[in-house]
Amino acid sequence: MNADLHCHSTMSDGWLTPAEVVRRASANGVTLLALTDHDEVGGLDEAIATAAEVGIRLVPGVEISVSFSGETVHVVGLGVDHRHPRLLAGLAEVRAGRDGRAVRIGAALEAAGIHGALGGARKFARNPALVSRAHFARHLVASGLMPDVSTVFRHYLARGKPGYVEHEWATLEDAVDWIHAAGGIAVIAHPARYRFAEAELEALFDRFAACGGEAVEVVSGAHSDAEVLRFASVARRRKLLASRASDFHGEKESPVDLGRCSPLPPDLVPVWSRLE
């Protein structure tokens, strides 16, 4: 089983269309793929149709933005009914907040001397309802102001930098509730990326468990070998299902291509064992 259960298309901040994501995954030997765009399920019908054409299994998914302890945390939903009204209503609320955040980021960058950033970011966003920090970063790179996206984040878009703005996303409880209402499994995405002290990370998993969360991304494109071992231990201790994911956005921006992650430690229960 070559499972990749977290990636993005042009419906959020990926570089490839849903169909292109599926075809690339198939070419890379992926047999089970989840498309999990940020707060958006609009690309899933295209992905499902393309998966049927190329002969791989497509798991309908989504990645929901959550505010927790002053940080943005991402919760992936796997195996969701992407037409479920409760999920759709919740995602619409989150997306409505994104537009206001984009306007504030543009204003903050304008004050820092970077003019026209909002308009530039919107040109990179194929889905106008989802202008993200990644789109601002791509504009700054294309404008020649920064060499790459990661440098833009370090200098302008990370917490404490001129283009960073605070924003309240969904609650952890709401995100898990929407996923469960739609028949899905809730997964904490790339936990090593969050700037939490150990006590805060334990508090995140405590609340996740309390609201019925089931799984954690043990293997992620963002995780080092040591971090895989760390979150394998978390999965064992908390009896969580384990997920494997590249978090692929595009060839230029992702450290791991679709289907090219390390395998899960063999003693863990893979999340795909619970997906119908």
mmCIF file of C-alpha atoms in Angstrom:
data_model
loop_
_atom_site.group_PDB
_atom_site.id
_atom_site.type_symbol
_atom_site.label_atom_id
_atom_site.label_comp_id
_atom_site.label_asym_id
_atom_site.label_seq_id
_atom_site.Cartn_x
_atom_site.Cartn_y
_atom_site.Cartn_z
ATOM 1 C CA MET A 1 0.000 0.000 0.000
ATOM 2 C CA ASN A 2 1.465 3.321 -1.108
ATOM 3 C CA ALA A 3 -0.866 5.698 0.713
ATOM 4 C CA ASP A 4 -0.553 9.479 0.613
ATOM 5 C CA LEU A 5 -3.328 11.002 2.699
ATOM 6 C CA HIS A 6 -2.675 14.752 2.641
ATOM 7 C CA CYS A 7 -2.012 16.938 -0.406
ATOM 8 C CA HIS A 8 -3.247 20.111 -2.071
ATOM 9 C CA SER A 9 -4.493 21.356 -5.415
ATOM 10 C CA THR A 10 -5.265 24.714 -6.992
ATOM 11 C CA MET A 11 -8.531 24.700 -5.050
ATOM 12 C CA SER A 12 -6.425 25.913 -2.115
ATOM 13 C CA ASP A 13 -2.677 26.591 -2.257
ATOM 14 C CA GLY A 14 -1.368 23.806 -4.479
ATOM 15 C CA TRP A 15 0.215 24.368 -7.885
ATOM 16 C CA LEU A 16 -1.588 21.538 -9.730
ATOM 17 C CA THR A 17 -5.254 21.085 -10.554
ATOM 18 C CA PRO A 18 -7.075 18.228 -8.797
ATOM 19 C CA ALA A 19 -6.791 16.089 -11.939
ATOM 20 C CA GLU A 20 -3.071 16.852 -12.253
ATOM 21 C CA VAL A 21 -2.492 15.927 -8.600
ATOM 22 C CA VAL A 22 -4.174 12.553 -9.120
ATOM 23 C CA ARG A 23 -2.250 11.833 -12.318
ATOM 24 C CA ARG A 24 1.068 12.728 -10.690
ATOM 25 C CA ALA A 25 0.251 10.524 -7.709
ATOM 26 C CA SER A 26 -0.605 7.629 -10.006
ATOM 27 C CA ALA A 27 2.638 8.085 -11.955
ATOM 28 C CA ASN A 28 4.511 7.960 -8.636
ATOM 29 C CA GLY A 29 2.924 4.644 -7.696
ATOM 30 C CA VAL A 30 0.373 5.922 -5.166
ATOM 31 C CA THR A 31 -2.479 3.459 -4.717
ATOM 32 C CA LEU A 32 -4.499 5.353 -2.084
ATOM 33 C CA LEU A 33 -4.667 9.153 -2.263
ATOM 34 C CA ALA A 34 -6.514 11.783 -0.234
ATOM 35 C CA LEU A 35 -6.927 15.271 -1.644
ATOM 36 C CA THR A 36 -7.175 17.556 1.393
ATOM 37 C CA ASP A 37 -7.420 21.170 0.330
ATOM 38 C CA HIS A 38 -7.494 23.883 2.974
ATOM 39 C CA ASP A 39 -11.074 24.518 4.131
ATOM 40 C CA GLU A 40 -12.365 23.513 0.691
ATOM 41 C CA VAL A 41 -13.845 20.401 -0.938
ATOM 42 C CA GLY A 42 -14.580 21.895 -4.352
ATOM 43 C CA GLY A 43 -11.873 19.902 -6.116
ATOM 44 C CA LEU A 44 -12.985 16.476 -4.980
ATOM 45 C CA ASP A 45 -15.415 15.597 -7.770
ATOM 46 C CA GLU A 46 -12.694 16.226 -10.362
ATOM 47 C CA ALA A 47 -10.187 14.217 -8.314
ATOM 48 C CA ILE A 48 -12.594 11.297 -7.855
ATOM 49 C CA ALA A 49 -13.374 11.159 -11.589
ATOM 50 C CA THR A 50 -9.682 11.252 -12.510
ATOM 51 C CA ALA A 51 -8.821 8.578 -9.951
ATOM 52 C CA ALA A 52 -11.397 6.288 -11.552
ATOM 53 C CA GLU A 53 -9.765 6.899 -14.951
ATOM 54 C CA VAL A 54 -6.217 6.104 -13.799
ATOM 55 C CA GLY A 55 -7.185 3.272 -11.457
ATOM 56 C CA ILE A 56 -6.233 4.507 -8.003
ATOM 57 C CA ARG A 57 -8.433 4.912 -4.954
ATOM 58 C CA LEU A 58 -9.318 8.478 -3.979
ATOM 59 C CA VAL A 59 -10.301 9.251 -0.381
ATOM 60 C CA PRO A 60 -12.366 12.455 -0.114
ATOM 61 C CA GLY A 61 -10.636 14.733 2.364
ATOM 62 C CA VAL A 62 -10.226 18.252 3.695
ATOM 63 C CA GLU A 63 -7.782 20.143 5.913
ATOM 64 C CA ILE A 64 -9.520 22.445 8.403
ATOM 65 C CA SER A 65 -7.801 25.472 9.945
ATOM 66 C CA VAL A 66 -8.116 25.564 13.734
ATOM 67 C CA SER A 67 -7.008 28.051 16.379
ATOM 68 C CA PHE A 68 -5.454 26.475 19.465
ATOM 69 C CA SER A 69 -3.331 28.087 22.174
ATOM 70 C CA GLY A 70 -2.379 31.033 19.982
ATOM 71 C CA GLU A 71 -1.305 28.883 17.021
ATOM 72 C CA THR A 72 -2.943 27.696 13.813
ATOM 73 C CA VAL A 73 -3.358 23.921 13.892
ATOM 74 C CA HIS A 74 -4.588 21.840 10.967
ATOM 75 C CA VAL A 75 -7.009 18.938 11.298
ATOM 76 C CA VAL A 76 -7.396 16.648 8.297
ATOM 77 C CA GLY A 77 -10.687 14.907 7.677
ATOM 78 C CA LEU A 78 -10.445 11.626 5.761
ATOM 79 C CA GLY A 79 -13.300 9.715 4.156
ATOM 80 C CA VAL A 80 -15.732 12.607 4.463
ATOM 81 C CA ASP A 81 -19.003 12.975 2.604
ATOM 82 C CA HIS A 82 -17.952 16.144 0.807
ATOM 83 C CA ARG A 83 -21.545 17.105 0.139
ATOM 84 C CA HIS A 84 -22.670 16.928 3.776
ATOM 85 C CA PRO A 85 -24.451 20.198 4.671
ATOM 86 C CA ARG A 86 -22.904 20.523 8.135
ATOM 87 C CA LEU A 87 -19.374 20.175 6.782
ATOM 88 C CA LEU A 88 -20.088 22.567 3.913
ATOM 89 C CA ALA A 89 -21.574 25.187 6.230
ATOM 90 C CA GLY A 90 -18.596 25.004 8.592
ATOM 91 C CA LEU A 91 -16.070 25.291 5.775
ATOM 92 C CA ALA A 92 -17.956 28.262 4.331
ATOM 93 C CA GLU A 93 -17.611 30.045 7.683
ATOM 94 C CA VAL A 94 -13.869 29.430 7.759
ATOM 95 C CA ARG A 95 -13.398 30.594 4.160
ATOM 96 C CA ALA A 96 -15.348 33.787 4.864
ATOM 97 C CA GLY A 97 -12.711 34.678 7.449
ATOM 98 C CA ARG A 98 -9.888 34.003 5.000
ATOM 99 C CA ASP A 99 -10.810 36.924 2.740
ATOM 100 C CA GLY A 100 -10.657 39.385 5.612
ATOM 101 C CA ARG A 101 -7.304 37.991 6.680
ATOM 102 C CA ALA A 102 -5.935 38.411 3.161
ATOM 103 C CA VAL A 103 -6.964 42.076 3.138
ATOM 104 C CA ARG A 104 -5.205 42.620 6.488
ATOM 105 C CA ILE A 105 -2.049 40.852 5.284
ATOM 106 C CA GLY A 106 -2.018 43.070 2.198
ATOM 107 C CA ALA A 107 -2.377 46.181 4.350
ATOM 108 C CA ALA A 108 0.402 45.030 6.690
ATOM 109 C CA LEU A 109 2.762 44.424 3.773
ATOM 110 C CA GLU A 110 1.808 47.775 2.278
ATOM 111 C CA ALA A 111 2.793 49.444 5.568
ATOM 112 C CA ALA A 112 6.120 47.584 5.359
ATOM 113 C CA GLY A 113 6.779 49.088 1.940
ATOM 114 C CA ILE A 114 5.610 46.196 -0.266
ATOM 115 C CA HIS A 115 2.986 47.685 -2.543
ATOM 116 C CA GLY A 116 0.273 45.816 -4.416
ATOM 117 C CA ALA A 117 0.779 42.553 -2.529
ATOM 118 C CA LEU A 118 -2.921 41.732 -2.204
ATOM 119 C CA GLY A 119 -3.537 42.110 -5.922
ATOM 120 C CA GLY A 120 -0.441 40.059 -6.646
ATOM 121 C CA ALA A 121 -1.504 37.291 -4.273
ATOM 122 C CA ARG A 122 -4.944 37.138 -5.844
ATOM 123 C CA LYS A 123 -3.371 36.500 -9.253
ATOM 124 C CA PHE A 124 -1.760 33.349 -7.842
ATOM 125 C CA ALA A 125 -4.978 32.104 -6.185
ATOM 126 C CA ARG A 126 -6.935 29.996 -8.678
ATOM 127 C CA ASN A 127 -9.753 29.847 -6.113
ATOM 128 C CA PRO A 128 -10.618 33.486 -5.232
ATOM 129 C CA ALA A 129 -12.201 32.367 -1.952
ATOM 130 C CA LEU A 130 -8.854 31.010 -0.740
ATOM 131 C CA VAL A 131 -6.115 33.634 -0.830
ATOM 132 C CA SER A 132 -3.480 32.290 1.564
ATOM 133 C CA ARG A 133 -0.073 33.302 2.861
ATOM 134 C CA ALA A 134 1.431 30.973 0.272
ATOM 135 C CA HIS A 135 -0.073 33.096 -2.503
ATOM 136 C CA PHE A 136 1.458 36.245 -1.007
ATOM 137 C CA ALA A 137 4.786 34.442 -0.783
ATOM 138 C CA ARG A 138 4.621 33.344 -4.412
ATOM 139 C CA HIS A 139 3.911 36.919 -5.495
ATOM 140 C CA LEU A 140 6.937 38.226 -3.593
ATOM 141 C CA VAL A 141 9.140 35.562 -5.185
ATOM 142 C CA ALA A 142 7.772 36.283 -8.677
ATOM 143 C CA SER A 143 8.385 40.003 -8.075
ATOM 144 C CA GLY A 144 12.054 39.285 -7.379
ATOM 145 C CA LEU A 145 11.897 40.527 -3.798
ATOM 146 C CA MET A 146 12.775 37.165 -2.242
ATOM 147 C CA PRO A 147 14.522 34.065 -3.600
ATOM 148 C CA ASP A 148 11.969 31.472 -2.475
ATOM 149 C CA VAL A 149 8.765 30.944 -0.531
ATOM 150 C CA SER A 150 10.418 29.751 2.676
ATOM 151 C CA THR A 151 12.505 32.941 2.820
ATOM 152 C CA VAL A 152 9.373 35.062 2.405
ATOM 153 C CA PHE A 153 7.758 33.298 5.356
ATOM 154 C CA ARG A 154 10.835 33.778 7.538
ATOM 155 C CA HIS A 155 11.134 37.492 6.757
ATOM 156 C CA TYR A 156 7.542 38.618 6.289
ATOM 157 C CA LEU A 157 4.784 36.102 7.035
ATOM 158 C CA ALA A 158 5.749 34.208 10.195
ATOM 159 C CA ARG A 159 4.564 35.308 13.626
ATOM 160 C CA GLY A 160 6.253 38.541 14.674
ATOM 161 C CA LYS A 161 7.108 39.546 11.096
ATOM 162 C CA PRO A 162 5.678 42.589 9.238
ATOM 163 C CA GLY A 163 3.080 40.688 7.187
ATOM 164 C CA TYR A 164 1.779 38.409 9.923
ATOM 165 C CA VAL A 165 -1.746 39.047 11.204
ATOM 166 C CA GLU A 166 -3.596 37.298 14.004
ATOM 167 C CA HIS A 167 -6.703 35.389 13.000
ATOM 168 C CA GLU A 168 -9.257 33.186 14.727
ATOM 169 C CA TRP A 169 -10.095 30.012 12.825
ATOM 170 C CA ALA A 170 -12.477 27.205 13.813
ATOM 171 C CA THR A 171 -12.264 25.615 17.234
ATOM 172 C CA LEU A 172 -10.796 22.138 17.545
ATOM 173 C CA GLU A 173 -14.187 20.851 18.684
ATOM 174 C CA ASP A 174 -15.978 22.354 15.686
ATOM 175 C CA ALA A 175 -13.499 20.908 13.178
ATOM 176 C CA VAL A 176 -13.767 17.396 14.603
ATOM 177 C CA ASP A 177 -17.552 17.701 14.836
ATOM 178 C CA TRP A 178 -17.860 18.710 11.159
ATOM 179 C CA ILE A 179 -15.620 15.837 10.081
ATOM 180 C CA HIS A 180 -17.561 13.306 12.152
ATOM 181 C CA ALA A 181 -20.924 14.663 10.962
ATOM 182 C CA ALA A 182 -19.714 13.981 7.420
ATOM 183 C CA GLY A 183 -18.714 10.410 8.334
ATOM 184 C CA GLY A 184 -14.975 11.051 8.341
ATOM 185 C CA ILE A 185 -11.938 10.367 10.530
ATOM 186 C CA ALA A 186 -10.177 13.320 12.199
ATOM 187 C CA VAL A 187 -6.373 13.488 11.985
ATOM 188 C CA ILE A 188 -3.919 15.946 13.568
ATOM 189 C CA ALA A 189 -1.808 17.088 10.606
ATOM 190 C CA HIS A 190 2.024 17.452 10.720
ATOM 191 C CA PRO A 191 2.249 17.901 14.525
ATOM 192 C CA ALA A 192 5.986 18.662 14.478
ATOM 193 C CA ARG A 193 5.301 21.955 12.696
ATOM 194 C CA TYR A 194 3.517 23.553 15.631
ATOM 195 C CA ARG A 195 5.600 25.768 17.882
ATOM 196 C CA PHE A 196 4.298 24.243 21.089
ATOM 197 C CA ALA A 197 6.137 23.406 24.264
ATOM 198 C CA GLU A 198 5.673 19.793 25.322
ATOM 199 C CA ALA A 199 2.904 20.695 27.773
ATOM 200 C CA GLU A 200 0.965 22.570 25.068
ATOM 201 C CA LEU A 201 1.328 19.684 22.640
ATOM 202 C CA GLU A 202 0.019 17.277 25.272
ATOM 203 C CA ALA A 203 -2.894 19.649 25.887
ATOM 204 C CA LEU A 204 -3.659 19.630 22.147
ATOM 205 C CA PHE A 205 -3.813 15.842 22.073
ATOM 206 C CA ASP A 206 -5.853 15.782 25.305
ATOM 207 C CA ARG A 207 -8.518 18.029 23.774
ATOM 208 C CA PHE A 208 -8.362 16.173 20.470
ATOM 209 C CA ALA A 209 -9.034 12.904 22.280
ATOM 210 C CA ALA A 210 -11.789 14.470 24.374
ATOM 211 C CA CYS A 211 -13.727 15.488 21.266
ATOM 212 C CA GLY A 212 -13.237 12.111 19.590
ATOM 213 C CA GLY A 213 -10.211 12.658 17.321
ATOM 214 C CA GLU A 214 -8.845 9.380 16.034
ATOM 215 C CA ALA A 215 -5.496 9.764 14.264
ATOM 216 C CA VAL A 216 -2.193 11.605 13.878
ATOM 217 C CA GLU A 217 0.140 12.119 10.927
ATOM 218 C CA VAL A 218 3.172 10.171 12.087
ATOM 219 C CA VAL A 219 4.884 10.358 8.704
ATOM 220 C CA SER A 220 4.691 13.748 7.015
ATOM 221 C CA GLY A 221 6.709 15.595 4.429
ATOM 222 C CA ALA A 222 7.437 18.086 7.205
ATOM 223 C CA HIS A 223 8.811 15.465 9.642
ATOM 224 C CA SER A 224 12.404 14.433 10.182
ATOM 225 C CA ASP A 225 13.254 10.810 11.020
ATOM 226 C CA ALA A 226 13.483 11.771 14.689
ATOM 227 C CA GLU A 227 10.055 13.416 14.550
ATOM 228 C CA VAL A 228 8.565 10.290 12.952
ATOM 229 C CA LEU A 229 9.848 8.303 15.925
ATOM 230 C CA ARG A 230 8.494 10.902 18.334
ATOM 231 C CA PHE A 231 4.969 10.869 16.934
ATOM 232 C CA ALA A 232 4.978 7.112 16.480
ATOM 233 C CA SER A 233 5.435 7.041 20.253
ATOM 234 C CA VAL A 234 2.521 9.464 20.667
ATOM 235 C CA ALA A 235 0.320 7.237 18.488
ATOM 236 C CA ARG A 236 1.207 4.168 20.550
ATOM 237 C CA ARG A 237 0.741 5.867 23.909
ATOM 238 C CA ARG A 238 -2.561 7.479 22.982
ATOM 239 C CA LYS A 239 -3.824 4.570 20.874
ATOM 240 C CA LEU A 240 -4.237 6.741 17.804
ATOM 241 C CA LEU A 241 -4.381 5.560 14.227
ATOM 242 C CA ALA A 242 -1.317 6.554 12.202
ATOM 243 C CA SER A 243 -1.397 8.443 8.921
ATOM 244 C CA ARG A 244 1.224 8.874 6.179
ATOM 245 C CA ALA A 245 1.254 11.993 4.036
ATOM 246 C CA SER A 246 3.474 14.121 1.830
ATOM 247 C CA ASP A 247 1.503 17.381 2.297
ATOM 248 C CA PHE A 248 2.432 17.983 -1.333
ATOM 249 C CA HIS A 249 1.768 21.476 -2.737
ATOM 250 C CA GLY A 250 4.019 21.498 -5.779
ATOM 251 C CA GLU A 251 7.393 20.428 -7.060
ATOM 252 C CA LYS A 252 9.055 23.743 -6.185
ATOM 253 C CA GLU A 253 7.721 24.030 -2.653
ATOM 254 C CA SER A 254 7.429 20.546 -1.196
ATOM 255 C CA PRO A 255 10.332 18.584 0.290
ATOM 256 C CA VAL A 256 8.618 15.261 -0.494
ATOM 257 C CA ASP A 257 6.800 14.327 -3.690
ATOM 258 C CA LEU A 258 3.482 12.479 -3.779
ATOM 259 C CA GLY A 259 3.867 8.903 -2.569
ATOM 260 C CA ARG A 260 7.545 9.310 -1.643
ATOM 261 C CA CYS A 261 7.251 9.506 2.159
ATOM 262 C CA SER A 262 8.907 6.994 4.470
ATOM 263 C CA PRO A 263 6.758 3.995 5.450
ATOM 264 C CA LEU A 264 4.891 3.916 8.743
ATOM 265 C CA PRO A 265 6.516 2.000 11.608
ATOM 266 C CA PRO A 266 5.090 -1.514 11.156
ATOM 267 C CA ASP A 267 3.535 -1.878 14.619
ATOM 268 C CA LEU A 268 1.208 1.126 14.208
ATOM 269 C CA VAL A 269 -2.406 0.770 13.073
ATOM 270 C CA PRO A 270 -2.690 2.668 9.778
ATOM 271 C CA VAL A 271 -5.601 5.032 9.418
ATOM 272 C CA TRP A 272 -6.467 3.501 6.044
ATOM 273 C CA SER A 273 -7.441 0.273 7.839
ATOM 274 C CA ARG A 274 -10.547 2.170 9.002
ATOM 275 C CA LEU A 275 -11.422 3.774 5.704
ATOM 276 C CA GLU A 276 -14.168 2.019 3.775
#
